[in-house]
PDB file of C-alpha atoms in Angstrom:
ATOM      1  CA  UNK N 271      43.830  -2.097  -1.095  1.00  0.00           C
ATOM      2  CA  UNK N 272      43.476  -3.169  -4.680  1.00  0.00           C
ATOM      3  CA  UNK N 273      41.347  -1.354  -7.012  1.00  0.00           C
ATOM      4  CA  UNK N 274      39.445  -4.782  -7.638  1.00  0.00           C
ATOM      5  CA  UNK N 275      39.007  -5.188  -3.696  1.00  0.00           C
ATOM      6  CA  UNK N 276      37.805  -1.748  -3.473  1.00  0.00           C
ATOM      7  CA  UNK N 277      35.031  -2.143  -6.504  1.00  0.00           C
ATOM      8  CA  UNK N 278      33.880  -5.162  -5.130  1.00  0.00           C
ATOM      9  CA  UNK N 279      33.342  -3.697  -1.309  1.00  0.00           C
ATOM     10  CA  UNK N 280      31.153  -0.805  -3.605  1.00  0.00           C
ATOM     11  CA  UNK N 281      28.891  -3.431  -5.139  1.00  0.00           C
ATOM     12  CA  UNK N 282      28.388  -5.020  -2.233  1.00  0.00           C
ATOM     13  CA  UNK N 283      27.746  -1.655  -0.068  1.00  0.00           C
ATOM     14  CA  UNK N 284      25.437  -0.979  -3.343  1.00  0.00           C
ATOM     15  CA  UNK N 285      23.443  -4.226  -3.022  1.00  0.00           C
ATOM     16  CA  UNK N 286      23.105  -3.839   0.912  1.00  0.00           C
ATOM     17  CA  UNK N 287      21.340  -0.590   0.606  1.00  0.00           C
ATOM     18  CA  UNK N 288      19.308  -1.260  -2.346  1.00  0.00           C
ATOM     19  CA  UNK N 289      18.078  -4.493  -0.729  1.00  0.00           C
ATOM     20  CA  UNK N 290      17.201  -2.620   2.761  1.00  0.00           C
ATOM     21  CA  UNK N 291      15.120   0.030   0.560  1.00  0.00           C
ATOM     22  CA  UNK N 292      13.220  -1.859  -1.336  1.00  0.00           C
ATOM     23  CA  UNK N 293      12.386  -4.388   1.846  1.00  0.00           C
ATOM     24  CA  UNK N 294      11.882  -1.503   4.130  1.00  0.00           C
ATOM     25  CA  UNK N 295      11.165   1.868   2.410  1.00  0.00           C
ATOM     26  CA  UNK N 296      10.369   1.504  -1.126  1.00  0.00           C
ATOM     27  CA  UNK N 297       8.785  -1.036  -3.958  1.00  0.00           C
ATOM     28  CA  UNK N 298       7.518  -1.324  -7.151  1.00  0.00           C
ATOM     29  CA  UNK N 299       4.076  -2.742  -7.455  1.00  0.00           C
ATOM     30  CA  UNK N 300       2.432  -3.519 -11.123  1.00  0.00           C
ATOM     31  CA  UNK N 301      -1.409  -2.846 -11.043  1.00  0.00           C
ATOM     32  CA  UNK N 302      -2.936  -6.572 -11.773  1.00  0.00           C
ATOM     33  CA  UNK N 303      -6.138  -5.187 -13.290  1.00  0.00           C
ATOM     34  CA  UNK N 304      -8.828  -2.483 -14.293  1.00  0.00           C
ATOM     35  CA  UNK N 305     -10.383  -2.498 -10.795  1.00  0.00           C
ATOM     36  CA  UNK N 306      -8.929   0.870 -10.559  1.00  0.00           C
ATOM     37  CA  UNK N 307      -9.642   2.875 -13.260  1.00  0.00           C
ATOM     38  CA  UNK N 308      -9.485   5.746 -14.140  1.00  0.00           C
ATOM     39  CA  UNK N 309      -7.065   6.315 -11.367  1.00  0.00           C
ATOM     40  CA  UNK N 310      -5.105   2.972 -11.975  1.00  0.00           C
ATOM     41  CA  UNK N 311      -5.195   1.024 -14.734  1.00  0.00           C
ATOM     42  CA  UNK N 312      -4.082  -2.301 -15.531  1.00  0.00           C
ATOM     43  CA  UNK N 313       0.028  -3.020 -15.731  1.00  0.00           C
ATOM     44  CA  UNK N 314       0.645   0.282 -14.458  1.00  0.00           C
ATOM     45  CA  UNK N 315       3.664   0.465 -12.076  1.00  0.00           C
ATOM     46  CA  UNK N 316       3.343   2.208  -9.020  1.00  0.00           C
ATOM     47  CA  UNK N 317       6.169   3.781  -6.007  1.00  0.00           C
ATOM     48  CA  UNK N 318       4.828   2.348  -2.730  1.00  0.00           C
ATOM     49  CA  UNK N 319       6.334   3.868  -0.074  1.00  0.00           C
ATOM     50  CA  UNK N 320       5.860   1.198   2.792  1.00  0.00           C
ATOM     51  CA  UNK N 321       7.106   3.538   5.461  1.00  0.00           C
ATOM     52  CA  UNK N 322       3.763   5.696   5.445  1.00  0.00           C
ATOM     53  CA  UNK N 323       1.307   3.044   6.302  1.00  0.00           C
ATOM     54  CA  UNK N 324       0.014   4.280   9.522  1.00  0.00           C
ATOM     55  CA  UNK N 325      -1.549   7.485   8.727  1.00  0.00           C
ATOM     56  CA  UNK N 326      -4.301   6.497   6.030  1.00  0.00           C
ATOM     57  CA  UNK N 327      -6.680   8.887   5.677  1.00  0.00           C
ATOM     58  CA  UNK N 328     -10.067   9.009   2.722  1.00  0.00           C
ATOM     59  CA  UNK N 329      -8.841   8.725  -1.210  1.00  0.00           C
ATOM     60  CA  UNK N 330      -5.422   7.701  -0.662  1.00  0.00           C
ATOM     61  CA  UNK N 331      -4.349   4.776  -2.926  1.00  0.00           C
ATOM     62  CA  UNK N 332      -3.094   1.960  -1.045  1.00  0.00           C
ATOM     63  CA  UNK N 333      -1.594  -1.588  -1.584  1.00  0.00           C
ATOM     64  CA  UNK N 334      -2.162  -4.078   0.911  1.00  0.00           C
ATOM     65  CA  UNK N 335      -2.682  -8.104   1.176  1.00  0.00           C
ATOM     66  CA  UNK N 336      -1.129 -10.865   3.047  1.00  0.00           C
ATOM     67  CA  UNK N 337       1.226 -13.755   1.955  1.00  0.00           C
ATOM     68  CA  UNK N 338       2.220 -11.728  -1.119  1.00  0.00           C
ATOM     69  CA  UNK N 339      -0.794 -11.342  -2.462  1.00  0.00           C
ATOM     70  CA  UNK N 340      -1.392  -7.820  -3.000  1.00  0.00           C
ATOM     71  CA  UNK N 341      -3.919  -5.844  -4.001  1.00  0.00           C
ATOM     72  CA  UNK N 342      -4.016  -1.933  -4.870  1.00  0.00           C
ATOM     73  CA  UNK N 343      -6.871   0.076  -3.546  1.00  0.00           C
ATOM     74  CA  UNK N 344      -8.777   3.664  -2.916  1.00  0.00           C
ATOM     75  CA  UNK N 345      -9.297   4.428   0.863  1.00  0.00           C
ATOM     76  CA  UNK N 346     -13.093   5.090   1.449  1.00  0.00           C
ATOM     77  CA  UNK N 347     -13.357   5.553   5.142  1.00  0.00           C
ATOM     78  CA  UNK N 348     -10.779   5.161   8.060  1.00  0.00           C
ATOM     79  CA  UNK N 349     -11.006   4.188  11.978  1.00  0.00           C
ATOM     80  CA  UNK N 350     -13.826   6.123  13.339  1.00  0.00           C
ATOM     81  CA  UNK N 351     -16.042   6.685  10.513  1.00  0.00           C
ATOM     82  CA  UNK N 352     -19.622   5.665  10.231  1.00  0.00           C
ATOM     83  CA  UNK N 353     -20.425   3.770   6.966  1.00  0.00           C
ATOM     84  CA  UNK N 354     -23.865   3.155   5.817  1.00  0.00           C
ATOM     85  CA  UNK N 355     -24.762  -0.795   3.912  1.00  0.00           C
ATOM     86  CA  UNK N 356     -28.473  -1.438   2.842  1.00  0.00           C
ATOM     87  CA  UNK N 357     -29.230   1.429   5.135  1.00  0.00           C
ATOM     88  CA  UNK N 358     -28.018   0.340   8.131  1.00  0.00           C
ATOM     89  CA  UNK N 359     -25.159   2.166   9.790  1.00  0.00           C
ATOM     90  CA  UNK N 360     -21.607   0.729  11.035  1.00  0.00           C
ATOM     91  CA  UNK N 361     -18.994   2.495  13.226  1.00  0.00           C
ATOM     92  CA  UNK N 362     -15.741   1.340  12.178  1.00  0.00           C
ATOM     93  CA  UNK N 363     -13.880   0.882  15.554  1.00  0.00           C
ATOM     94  CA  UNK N 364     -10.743   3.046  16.222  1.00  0.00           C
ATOM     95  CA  UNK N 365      -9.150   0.073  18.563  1.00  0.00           C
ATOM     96  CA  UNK N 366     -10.531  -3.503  19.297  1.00  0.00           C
ATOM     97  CA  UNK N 367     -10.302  -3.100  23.216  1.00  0.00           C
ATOM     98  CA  UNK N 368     -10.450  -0.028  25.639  1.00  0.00           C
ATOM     99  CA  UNK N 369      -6.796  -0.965  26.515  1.00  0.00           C
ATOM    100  CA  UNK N 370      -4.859  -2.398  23.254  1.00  0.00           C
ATOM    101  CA  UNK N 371      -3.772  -0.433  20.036  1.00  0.00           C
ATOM    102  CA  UNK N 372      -2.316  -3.458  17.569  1.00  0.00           C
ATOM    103  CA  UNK N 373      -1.986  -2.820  13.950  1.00  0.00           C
ATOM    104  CA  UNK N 374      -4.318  -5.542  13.294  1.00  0.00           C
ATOM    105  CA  UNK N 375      -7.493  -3.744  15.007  1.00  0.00           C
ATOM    106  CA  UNK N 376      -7.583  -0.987  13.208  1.00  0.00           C
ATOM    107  CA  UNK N 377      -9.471  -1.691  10.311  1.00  0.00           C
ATOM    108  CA  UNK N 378     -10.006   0.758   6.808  1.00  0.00           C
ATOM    109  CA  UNK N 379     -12.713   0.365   4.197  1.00  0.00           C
ATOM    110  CA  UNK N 380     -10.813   0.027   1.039  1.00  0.00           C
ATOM    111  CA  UNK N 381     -12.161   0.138  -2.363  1.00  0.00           C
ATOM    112  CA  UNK N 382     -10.681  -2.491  -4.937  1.00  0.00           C
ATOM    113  CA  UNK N 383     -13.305  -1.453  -7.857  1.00  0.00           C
ATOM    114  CA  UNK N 384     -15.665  -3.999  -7.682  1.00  0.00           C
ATOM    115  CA  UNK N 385     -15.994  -4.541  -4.193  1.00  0.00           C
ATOM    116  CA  UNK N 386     -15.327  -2.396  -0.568  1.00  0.00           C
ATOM    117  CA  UNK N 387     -13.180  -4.699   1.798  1.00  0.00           C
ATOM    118  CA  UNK N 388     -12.669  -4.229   5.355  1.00  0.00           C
ATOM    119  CA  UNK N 389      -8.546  -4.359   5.653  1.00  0.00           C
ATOM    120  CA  UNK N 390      -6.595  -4.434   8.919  1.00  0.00           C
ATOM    121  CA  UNK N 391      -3.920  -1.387   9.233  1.00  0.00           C
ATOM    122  CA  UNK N 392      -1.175  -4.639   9.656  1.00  0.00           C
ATOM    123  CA  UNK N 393      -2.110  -5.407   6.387  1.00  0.00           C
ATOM    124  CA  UNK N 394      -1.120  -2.903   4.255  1.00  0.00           C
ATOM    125  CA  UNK N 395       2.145  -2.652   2.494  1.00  0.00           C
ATOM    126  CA  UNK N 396       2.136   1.161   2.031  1.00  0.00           C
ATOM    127  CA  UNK N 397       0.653   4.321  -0.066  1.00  0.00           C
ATOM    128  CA  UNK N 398       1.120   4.635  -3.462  1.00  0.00           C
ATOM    129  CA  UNK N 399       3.868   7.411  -3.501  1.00  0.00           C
ATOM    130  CA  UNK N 400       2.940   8.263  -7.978  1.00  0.00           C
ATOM    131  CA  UNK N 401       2.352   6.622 -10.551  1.00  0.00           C
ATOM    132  CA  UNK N 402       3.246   7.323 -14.446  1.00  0.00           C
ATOM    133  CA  UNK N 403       0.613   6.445 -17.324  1.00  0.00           C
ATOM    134  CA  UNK N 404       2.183   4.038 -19.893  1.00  0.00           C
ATOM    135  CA  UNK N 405       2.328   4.799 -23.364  1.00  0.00           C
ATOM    136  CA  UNK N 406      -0.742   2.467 -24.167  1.00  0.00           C
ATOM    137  CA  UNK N 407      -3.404   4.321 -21.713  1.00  0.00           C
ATOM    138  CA  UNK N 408      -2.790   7.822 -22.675  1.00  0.00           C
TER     139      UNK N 408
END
């Protein structure tokens, strides 16, 4: 085989596997605004490892959203948890019936900053893996 042949069967292995990471395991996610701070802050990039997105548990940062619009968040409570809202108290369900378990009925009470949204498990893309501070918020 040629050495052009061969270099081109590299890039393409090299495209394949950085194309099945970043759809499957990995991806960069730019913070869109304050909402965050201080743990995020606006145009902050962010690992998101989309692969742990089933185990959610309180404080971890997650980004999540449907028909890629995304949104970064702070877990507050998770599937089981009892949150209280003008003093009345809510049980956030584990499952939505005694005999299904679908990503989409487990819900988590995310923070965004200015407001706590109920999101379904199916819609989060993953957990914010680390994050580096950008010369301009230090």
């Amino acid at each position: 085989m040629s050495d052009v042949l061969k270099f081109i069967v590299a890039l393409a292995a090299c495209i394949v596997v950085m194309l099945v990471i970043r759809n499957y395991g990995l991806a960069l996610y730019t913070v869109p605004d304050d909402s965050l701070q201080p743990m995020l802050s606006k145009g902050q990039r962010v690992l998101v490892n989309k692969l742990e997105r089933s185990r959610l548990k309180q404080g971890d940062a997650v980004v999540f959203g449907n028909d890629g619009a995304t949104t970064a968040g702070r877990v507050v409570a998770v599937p089981g948890d009892t949150v209280s809202i003008d003093s009345v108290q809510f049980l956030i369900p584990t499952h939505c019936q005694a005999d299904f378990d679908c990503d989409y009925c487990r819900l988590y009470l995310v923070e965004t900053g200015h407001q706590q949204v109920l999101v379904p498990a199916g819609t989060v893309v993953g957990t914010v893996l680390r994050w580096r501070k950008d010369k301009q918020t230090e």
